[in-house]
mmCIF file of C-alpha atoms in Angstrom:
data_model
loop_
_atom_site.group_PDB
_atom_site.id
_atom_site.type_symbol
_atom_site.label_atom_id
_atom_site.label_comp_id
_atom_site.label_asym_id
_atom_site.label_seq_id
_atom_site.Cartn_x
_atom_site.Cartn_y
_atom_site.Cartn_z
ATOM 1 C CA UNK A 1 29.270 33.030 4.198
ATOM 2 C CA UNK A 2 27.764 30.707 6.833
ATOM 3 C CA UNK A 3 30.910 28.082 6.496
ATOM 4 C CA UNK A 4 33.234 30.560 6.941
ATOM 5 C CA UNK A 5 31.219 31.860 9.937
ATOM 6 C CA UNK A 6 31.351 28.235 11.831
ATOM 7 C CA UNK A 7 35.172 28.084 11.288
ATOM 8 C CA UNK A 8 35.328 31.759 12.803
ATOM 9 C CA UNK A 9 32.987 31.376 15.982
ATOM 10 C CA UNK A 10 34.590 27.792 16.429
ATOM 11 C CA UNK A 11 38.243 29.736 16.617
ATOM 12 C CA UNK A 12 37.042 32.445 18.767
ATOM 13 C CA UNK A 13 35.233 29.360 21.189
ATOM 14 C CA UNK A 14 38.872 28.099 21.357
ATOM 15 C CA UNK A 15 40.453 31.412 22.068
ATOM 16 C CA UNK A 16 37.885 32.586 24.906
ATOM 17 C CA UNK A 17 37.718 29.034 26.448
ATOM 18 C CA UNK A 18 34.506 29.143 26.776
ATOM 19 C CA UNK A 19 31.407 27.442 25.016
ATOM 20 C CA UNK A 20 29.872 29.941 22.582
ATOM 21 C CA UNK A 21 27.719 27.769 20.146
ATOM 22 C CA UNK A 22 25.680 24.665 20.947
ATOM 23 C CA UNK A 23 24.825 21.962 17.871
ATOM 24 C CA UNK A 24 21.256 21.193 18.186
ATOM 25 C CA UNK A 25 20.010 20.614 14.276
ATOM 26 C CA UNK A 26 17.393 22.930 12.870
ATOM 27 C CA UNK A 27 14.066 21.439 12.048
ATOM 28 C CA UNK A 28 12.228 23.175 9.424
ATOM 29 C CA UNK A 29 8.515 22.431 9.479
ATOM 30 C CA UNK A 30 5.760 23.738 7.199
ATOM 31 C CA UNK A 31 3.541 22.022 4.354
ATOM 32 C CA UNK A 32 5.119 19.544 2.147
ATOM 33 C CA UNK A 33 4.473 21.762 -1.136
ATOM 34 C CA UNK A 34 5.758 24.551 0.501
ATOM 35 C CA UNK A 35 7.747 26.569 -1.977
ATOM 36 C CA UNK A 36 10.151 28.126 0.706
ATOM 37 C CA UNK A 37 10.590 24.699 2.121
ATOM 38 C CA UNK A 38 11.587 23.276 -1.249
ATOM 39 C CA UNK A 39 13.992 26.184 -2.056
ATOM 40 C CA UNK A 40 15.802 25.474 1.196
ATOM 41 C CA UNK A 41 16.050 21.646 0.754
ATOM 42 C CA UNK A 42 17.562 22.260 -2.724
ATOM 43 C CA UNK A 43 20.216 24.717 -1.151
ATOM 44 C CA UNK A 44 21.069 22.282 1.770
ATOM 45 C CA UNK A 45 21.779 19.427 -1.144
ATOM 46 C CA UNK A 46 23.835 22.398 -3.692
ATOM 47 C CA UNK A 47 25.928 23.076 -0.121
ATOM 48 C CA UNK A 48 26.562 19.425 0.594
ATOM 49 C CA UNK A 49 24.838 20.266 4.268
ATOM 50 C CA UNK A 50 23.783 17.018 6.003
ATOM 51 C CA UNK A 51 20.061 17.196 6.421
ATOM 52 C CA UNK A 52 17.108 14.691 6.615
ATOM 53 C CA UNK A 53 13.500 15.000 5.152
ATOM 54 C CA UNK A 54 10.764 13.513 7.895
ATOM 55 C CA UNK A 55 7.325 12.796 7.146
ATOM 56 C CA UNK A 56 4.692 13.761 9.923
ATOM 57 C CA UNK A 57 5.019 10.009 10.798
ATOM 58 C CA UNK A 58 8.727 10.086 11.189
ATOM 59 C CA UNK A 59 8.477 13.224 13.266
ATOM 60 C CA UNK A 60 6.205 12.061 15.504
ATOM 61 C CA UNK A 61 8.420 9.053 16.113
ATOM 62 C CA UNK A 62 11.903 11.238 16.403
ATOM 63 C CA UNK A 63 10.231 14.385 18.260
ATOM 64 C CA UNK A 64 6.676 13.352 19.786
ATOM 65 C CA UNK A 65 6.060 16.585 21.630
ATOM 66 C CA UNK A 66 5.800 18.098 18.041
ATOM 67 C CA UNK A 67 2.346 18.033 16.614
ATOM 68 C CA UNK A 68 1.959 18.225 12.815
ATOM 69 C CA UNK A 69 -1.682 17.838 11.148
ATOM 70 C CA UNK A 70 -1.499 16.063 7.844
ATOM 71 C CA UNK A 71 0.416 16.786 5.175
ATOM 72 C CA UNK A 72 3.003 18.921 6.964
ATOM 73 C CA UNK A 73 6.142 17.470 6.956
ATOM 74 C CA UNK A 74 9.792 18.227 8.863
ATOM 75 C CA UNK A 75 13.164 19.140 7.189
ATOM 76 C CA UNK A 76 16.245 18.633 9.801
ATOM 77 C CA UNK A 77 19.586 20.755 8.845
ATOM 78 C CA UNK A 78 21.936 18.881 11.372
ATOM 79 C CA UNK A 79 24.321 21.619 11.255
ATOM 80 C CA UNK A 80 21.978 24.008 13.001
ATOM 81 C CA UNK A 81 21.994 25.255 16.540
ATOM 82 C CA UNK A 82 22.369 28.280 19.159
ATOM 83 C CA UNK A 83 24.544 31.135 19.491
ATOM 84 C CA UNK A 84 24.880 32.261 23.243
ATOM 85 C CA UNK A 85 24.839 35.864 22.524
ATOM 86 C CA UNK A 86 26.040 37.620 25.654
ATOM 87 C CA UNK A 87 29.307 35.158 25.730
ATOM 88 C CA UNK A 88 30.122 35.595 22.254
ATOM 89 C CA UNK A 89 29.576 39.464 22.771
ATOM 90 C CA UNK A 90 32.002 39.293 25.732
ATOM 91 C CA UNK A 91 34.460 37.299 23.928
ATOM 92 C CA UNK A 92 34.506 39.547 20.829
ATOM 93 C CA UNK A 93 34.824 42.652 22.759
ATOM 94 C CA UNK A 94 37.762 40.570 25.340
ATOM 95 C CA UNK A 95 39.667 39.654 21.457
ATOM 96 C CA UNK A 96 39.645 43.132 20.691
ATOM 97 C CA UNK A 97 41.229 44.862 23.728
ATOM 98 C CA UNK A 98 43.767 41.912 23.694
ATOM 99 C CA UNK A 99 44.666 42.750 19.803
ATOM 100 C CA UNK A 100 44.963 46.376 20.872
ATOM 101 C CA UNK A 101 41.630 47.690 20.516
ATOM 102 C CA UNK A 102 39.251 50.049 22.622
ATOM 103 C CA UNK A 103 35.888 49.628 23.139
ATOM 104 C CA UNK A 104 33.847 52.964 23.959
ATOM 105 C CA UNK A 105 30.765 51.846 25.368
ATOM 106 C CA UNK A 106 28.014 54.090 26.418
ATOM 107 C CA UNK A 107 28.750 57.030 24.014
ATOM 108 C CA UNK A 108 25.797 58.456 22.007
ATOM 109 C CA UNK A 109 27.018 59.384 18.139
ATOM 110 C CA UNK A 110 25.659 63.139 17.939
ATOM 111 C CA UNK A 111 27.696 64.033 14.785
ATOM 112 C CA UNK A 112 29.810 62.906 11.822
ATOM 113 C CA UNK A 113 31.693 65.162 9.460
ATOM 114 C CA UNK A 114 32.822 63.508 6.285
ATOM 115 C CA UNK A 115 36.348 64.258 5.162
ATOM 116 C CA UNK A 116 39.747 62.859 4.390
ATOM 117 C CA UNK A 117 39.642 62.777 8.411
ATOM 118 C CA UNK A 118 36.200 61.649 9.016
ATOM 119 C CA UNK A 119 35.294 63.222 12.607
ATOM 120 C CA UNK A 120 32.829 61.406 15.047
ATOM 121 C CA UNK A 121 31.512 63.308 17.533
ATOM 122 C CA UNK A 122 30.071 61.681 21.026
ATOM 123 C CA UNK A 123 28.343 62.958 24.334
ATOM 124 C CA UNK A 124 31.896 62.383 25.719
ATOM 125 C CA UNK A 125 34.530 63.487 23.534
ATOM 126 C CA UNK A 126 35.483 63.665 19.499
ATOM 127 C CA UNK A 127 37.310 61.171 17.551
ATOM 128 C CA UNK A 128 39.052 61.517 14.040
ATOM 129 C CA UNK A 129 39.920 58.283 11.701
ATOM 130 C CA UNK A 130 40.764 57.975 7.999
ATOM 131 C CA UNK A 131 37.795 55.368 7.332
ATOM 132 C CA UNK A 132 34.764 55.256 9.217
ATOM 133 C CA UNK A 133 32.331 52.045 9.686
ATOM 134 C CA UNK A 134 28.815 52.666 10.675
ATOM 135 C CA UNK A 135 26.700 50.203 12.220
ATOM 136 C CA UNK A 136 24.024 51.659 14.090
ATOM 137 C CA UNK A 137 21.039 49.248 14.369
ATOM 138 C CA UNK A 138 17.753 51.211 13.982
ATOM 139 C CA UNK A 139 19.595 54.511 14.492
ATOM 140 C CA UNK A 140 21.256 53.981 11.219
ATOM 141 C CA UNK A 141 19.447 56.721 9.295
ATOM 142 C CA UNK A 142 19.714 58.755 12.214
ATOM 143 C CA UNK A 143 23.242 59.406 11.090
ATOM 144 C CA UNK A 144 23.119 58.953 7.778
ATOM 145 C CA UNK A 145 20.494 61.687 6.771
ATOM 146 C CA UNK A 146 23.188 64.385 7.571
ATOM 147 C CA UNK A 147 25.108 62.707 5.098
ATOM 148 C CA UNK A 148 22.786 62.896 2.468
ATOM 149 C CA UNK A 149 20.942 59.542 2.408
ATOM 150 C CA UNK A 150 18.616 57.755 4.010
ATOM 151 C CA UNK A 151 18.087 54.005 3.295
ATOM 152 C CA UNK A 152 15.160 52.006 3.159
ATOM 153 C CA UNK A 153 14.914 50.531 6.519
ATOM 154 C CA UNK A 154 11.968 49.734 8.900
ATOM 155 C CA UNK A 155 12.163 49.466 12.305
ATOM 156 C CA UNK A 156 10.397 46.772 14.200
ATOM 157 C CA UNK A 157 9.649 45.976 17.893
ATOM 158 C CA UNK A 158 9.450 42.274 18.587
ATOM 159 C CA UNK A 159 8.022 40.405 21.021
ATOM 160 C CA UNK A 160 10.195 37.778 22.743
ATOM 161 C CA UNK A 161 8.077 35.435 24.174
ATOM 162 C CA UNK A 162 8.707 31.975 26.656
ATOM 163 C CA UNK A 163 6.474 29.470 27.429
ATOM 164 C CA UNK A 164 6.251 26.979 30.175
ATOM 165 C CA UNK A 165 7.156 23.658 29.972
ATOM 166 C CA UNK A 166 4.530 21.231 31.242
ATOM 167 C CA UNK A 167 6.995 18.983 32.089
ATOM 168 C CA UNK A 168 10.479 20.477 33.040
ATOM 169 C CA UNK A 169 13.104 19.961 30.211
ATOM 170 C CA UNK A 170 10.947 18.280 27.943
ATOM 171 C CA UNK A 171 12.020 20.722 24.846
ATOM 172 C CA UNK A 172 15.268 20.978 26.517
ATOM 173 C CA UNK A 173 18.851 20.457 24.877
ATOM 174 C CA UNK A 174 19.228 17.299 27.386
ATOM 175 C CA UNK A 175 16.392 15.756 25.273
ATOM 176 C CA UNK A 176 17.920 16.448 22.021
ATOM 177 C CA UNK A 177 15.591 19.094 20.969
ATOM 178 C CA UNK A 178 16.225 20.915 17.877
ATOM 179 C CA UNK A 179 16.114 24.448 17.395
ATOM 180 C CA UNK A 180 13.049 25.313 14.589
ATOM 181 C CA UNK A 181 11.488 27.232 12.080
ATOM 182 C CA UNK A 182 7.285 27.169 11.392
ATOM 183 C CA UNK A 183 7.110 28.503 7.584
ATOM 184 C CA UNK A 184 3.579 28.919 7.364
ATOM 185 C CA UNK A 185 1.983 27.132 9.584
ATOM 186 C CA UNK A 186 -1.251 27.977 12.219
ATOM 187 C CA UNK A 187 -1.993 30.349 9.505
ATOM 188 C CA UNK A 188 0.897 32.568 10.516
ATOM 189 C CA UNK A 189 1.783 34.965 7.762
ATOM 190 C CA UNK A 190 5.339 35.476 8.814
ATOM 191 C CA UNK A 191 7.811 32.724 10.345
ATOM 192 C CA UNK A 192 7.441 31.182 13.585
ATOM 193 C CA UNK A 193 11.060 29.713 15.621
ATOM 194 C CA UNK A 194 12.148 28.645 18.750
ATOM 195 C CA UNK A 195 14.943 27.508 20.416
ATOM 196 C CA UNK A 196 15.272 24.531 23.207
ATOM 197 C CA UNK A 197 14.674 25.287 26.894
ATOM 198 C CA UNK A 198 17.851 26.806 28.607
ATOM 199 C CA UNK A 199 17.955 30.289 28.795
ATOM 200 C CA UNK A 200 15.337 30.337 31.501
ATOM 201 C CA UNK A 201 15.047 26.719 33.257
ATOM 202 C CA UNK A 202 11.671 25.290 32.395
ATOM 203 C CA UNK A 203 10.995 27.850 29.451
ATOM 204 C CA UNK A 204 11.293 27.550 25.967
ATOM 205 C CA UNK A 205 11.824 30.471 23.433
ATOM 206 C CA UNK A 206 8.826 30.877 20.592
ATOM 207 C CA UNK A 207 8.958 33.929 18.730
ATOM 208 C CA UNK A 208 7.163 35.308 15.795
ATOM 209 C CA UNK A 209 9.820 36.566 13.399
ATOM 210 C CA UNK A 210 8.155 39.770 12.763
ATOM 211 C CA UNK A 211 6.890 42.752 14.479
ATOM 212 C CA UNK A 212 5.200 46.331 14.777
ATOM 213 C CA UNK A 213 6.567 49.694 13.821
ATOM 214 C CA UNK A 214 8.637 51.427 16.188
ATOM 215 C CA UNK A 215 10.594 54.162 17.001
ATOM 216 C CA UNK A 216 14.056 53.269 18.654
ATOM 217 C CA UNK A 217 14.045 55.417 21.414
ATOM 218 C CA UNK A 218 10.430 54.510 22.258
ATOM 219 C CA UNK A 219 10.905 50.810 21.865
ATOM 220 C CA UNK A 220 9.684 50.182 25.552
ATOM 221 C CA UNK A 221 6.390 52.118 25.202
ATOM 222 C CA UNK A 222 3.052 50.311 26.082
ATOM 223 C CA UNK A 223 2.141 47.375 24.293
ATOM 224 C CA UNK A 224 -0.130 48.184 21.064
ATOM 225 C CA UNK A 225 -2.800 46.151 19.825
ATOM 226 C CA UNK A 226 -0.912 44.641 17.230
ATOM 227 C CA UNK A 227 1.575 43.417 19.738
ATOM 228 C CA UNK A 228 -1.334 41.690 20.906
ATOM 229 C CA UNK A 229 -2.131 40.286 17.904
ATOM 230 C CA UNK A 230 1.227 38.880 17.655
ATOM 231 C CA UNK A 231 1.121 37.305 20.739
ATOM 232 C CA UNK A 232 -2.217 35.420 19.833
ATOM 233 C CA UNK A 233 -0.618 34.041 16.569
ATOM 234 C CA UNK A 234 1.615 32.191 18.762
ATOM 235 C CA UNK A 235 -0.236 31.108 21.211
ATOM 236 C CA UNK A 236 -2.086 29.385 18.455
ATOM 237 C CA UNK A 237 0.917 28.322 17.511
ATOM 238 C CA UNK A 238 1.762 26.872 20.656
ATOM 239 C CA UNK A 239 -1.288 25.277 21.187
ATOM 240 C CA UNK A 240 -1.518 23.432 17.940
ATOM 241 C CA UNK A 241 2.362 22.141 17.562
ATOM 242 C CA UNK A 242 3.726 21.904 20.629
ATOM 243 C CA UNK A 243 0.914 20.285 23.085
ATOM 244 C CA UNK A 244 3.570 20.062 26.256
ATOM 245 C CA UNK A 245 3.942 23.735 26.166
ATOM 246 C CA UNK A 246 1.275 25.969 28.343
ATOM 247 C CA UNK A 247 -0.626 28.232 25.559
ATOM 248 C CA UNK A 248 0.079 31.332 27.224
ATOM 249 C CA UNK A 249 3.669 33.083 27.636
ATOM 250 C CA UNK A 250 4.944 33.396 30.781
ATOM 251 C CA UNK A 251 7.860 35.733 30.286
ATOM 252 C CA UNK A 252 7.519 38.566 27.643
ATOM 253 C CA UNK A 253 10.732 40.652 26.396
ATOM 254 C CA UNK A 254 11.427 42.879 23.401
ATOM 255 C CA UNK A 255 14.137 43.338 20.870
ATOM 256 C CA UNK A 256 14.421 45.345 17.776
ATOM 257 C CA UNK A 257 14.973 44.277 14.014
ATOM 258 C CA UNK A 258 16.026 46.640 11.599
ATOM 259 C CA UNK A 259 14.976 45.512 8.232
ATOM 260 C CA UNK A 260 15.174 46.042 4.437
ATOM 261 C CA UNK A 261 12.636 45.653 2.260
ATOM 262 C CA UNK A 262 14.231 42.251 0.969
ATOM 263 C CA UNK A 263 15.528 41.559 4.174
ATOM 264 C CA UNK A 264 18.825 41.018 2.887
ATOM 265 C CA UNK A 265 21.871 43.008 4.519
ATOM 266 C CA UNK A 266 22.994 46.162 3.203
ATOM 267 C CA UNK A 267 26.896 46.497 3.318
ATOM 268 C CA UNK A 268 28.485 49.040 1.044
ATOM 269 C CA UNK A 269 30.342 52.246 0.957
ATOM 270 C CA UNK A 270 28.913 55.826 1.251
ATOM 271 C CA UNK A 271 27.937 56.484 -2.541
ATOM 272 C CA UNK A 272 29.736 60.188 -1.831
ATOM 273 C CA UNK A 273 32.045 59.426 0.779
ATOM 274 C CA UNK A 274 34.166 56.511 0.042
ATOM 275 C CA UNK A 275 35.872 56.077 3.746
ATOM 276 C CA UNK A 276 32.501 55.778 5.148
ATOM 277 C CA UNK A 277 30.926 52.023 5.259
ATOM 278 C CA UNK A 278 27.675 51.105 6.372
ATOM 279 C CA UNK A 279 26.714 48.043 7.623
ATOM 280 C CA UNK A 280 22.683 47.807 8.085
ATOM 281 C CA UNK A 281 19.442 46.264 7.729
ATOM 282 C CA UNK A 282 20.508 42.568 9.510
ATOM 283 C CA UNK A 283 16.936 41.899 9.198
ATOM 284 C CA UNK A 284 16.601 39.924 12.647
ATOM 285 C CA UNK A 285 19.372 37.358 11.158
ATOM 286 C CA UNK A 286 22.751 39.103 11.387
ATOM 287 C CA UNK A 287 23.991 37.937 14.528
ATOM 288 C CA UNK A 288 25.099 34.491 13.465
ATOM 289 C CA UNK A 289 26.760 36.014 10.156
ATOM 290 C CA UNK A 290 28.513 39.041 12.137
ATOM 291 C CA UNK A 291 32.027 37.353 12.044
ATOM 292 C CA UNK A 292 32.345 37.738 8.060
ATOM 293 C CA UNK A 293 30.216 40.522 8.414
ATOM 294 C CA UNK A 294 32.946 42.020 10.201
ATOM 295 C CA UNK A 295 35.091 40.766 8.145
ATOM 296 C CA UNK A 296 33.723 42.280 4.565
ATOM 297 C CA UNK A 297 33.062 45.733 6.342
ATOM 298 C CA UNK A 298 37.132 45.711 6.982
ATOM 299 C CA UNK A 299 37.760 45.053 3.651
ATOM 300 C CA UNK A 300 35.530 47.545 2.627
ATOM 301 C CA UNK A 301 36.792 50.289 5.031
ATOM 302 C CA UNK A 302 40.803 49.371 3.970
ATOM 303 C CA UNK A 303 39.646 49.079 0.307
ATOM 304 C CA UNK A 304 40.718 45.637 0.033
ATOM 305 C CA UNK A 305 39.933 42.796 -1.957
ATOM 306 C CA UNK A 306 36.594 40.923 -0.527
ATOM 307 C CA UNK A 307 36.064 37.748 -1.177
ATOM 308 C CA UNK A 308 32.639 37.505 -1.577
ATOM 309 C CA UNK A 309 30.223 39.106 -4.325
ATOM 310 C CA UNK A 310 28.642 41.984 -2.738
ATOM 311 C CA UNK A 311 26.056 42.689 -5.245
ATOM 312 C CA UNK A 312 23.271 41.472 -3.279
ATOM 313 C CA UNK A 313 24.097 43.920 -0.637
ATOM 314 C CA UNK A 314 24.768 47.143 -2.423
ATOM 315 C CA UNK A 315 22.319 49.759 -1.442
ATOM 316 C CA UNK A 316 22.003 50.782 -5.175
ATOM 317 C CA UNK A 317 19.508 47.378 -5.583
ATOM 318 C CA UNK A 318 16.967 49.545 -3.964
ATOM 319 C CA UNK A 319 15.309 52.336 -6.401
ATOM 320 C CA UNK A 320 14.834 56.075 -5.833
ATOM 321 C CA UNK A 321 16.804 55.517 -2.494
ATOM 322 C CA UNK A 322 17.087 59.374 -1.158
ATOM 323 C CA UNK A 323 20.244 61.484 -2.429
ATOM 324 C CA UNK A 324 19.163 64.627 -1.855
ATOM 325 C CA UNK A 325 22.009 66.172 -0.556
ATOM 326 C CA UNK A 326 24.848 64.445 -2.805
#
């Protein structure tokens, strides 16, 4: 899927006339025997993706402002990079309008009535269509319960932390610093990832790829103790592995993940109403794949042939899926 995504992002970038993607490389960090690191290396080899294995000594020469302990190594995926999400969304919306589509922003969906023509009522007006695609993120189950199903989705509040560089630009794209993903380092139970400094000058984004249960309507509530624990895990990682950053976050924002139990997407038709298609559970890694995900959801709604095996994304993979009203 990622191969096609690169092609579509490049096409959109060309049509929009603005840079949407920057290739920085993705550096995976972990212990040499880490099974996930070995799996990723095998996948890159199998897919023919250019990559390089780096010992701790080679990493120190290449990226002197990354500090690794004995036995920790790196795997550099040279195709990795950063998508500029705000610019990408603007370009996608512009493309929709140019193709005759209409973007209705700021309308809350309050009711969906299934049928040969699906009716959607919002806070502004009502719509009817032969097919409906629901991609409502953390609000997905709120819309699906009246339609008789509830998906195993967990909504998480994520701390998005930015850390000040001791020397501005030292972790920046101008220094060819890559994105990185830490696998099991500093005793972190979940991944830690970082992006080169750019969004806020002099600040590097380093985040914990996990969070705490949250209601989407209460995502801006005061910080819980578990949030503080997450930041402590990040501070320890920054102190241990990124010595040229101050080990306290300078800025902390929040976002939402909607996770499935296996952290794979749900791309499927409603089990009773086959003109309602559902895309959900993107688990914090869906945006980069959104061009192909959108194509798949379109193919499902039009009942045309999909070009990918969707078995891993079917909701039936979850046993005991609630179907009380079906």
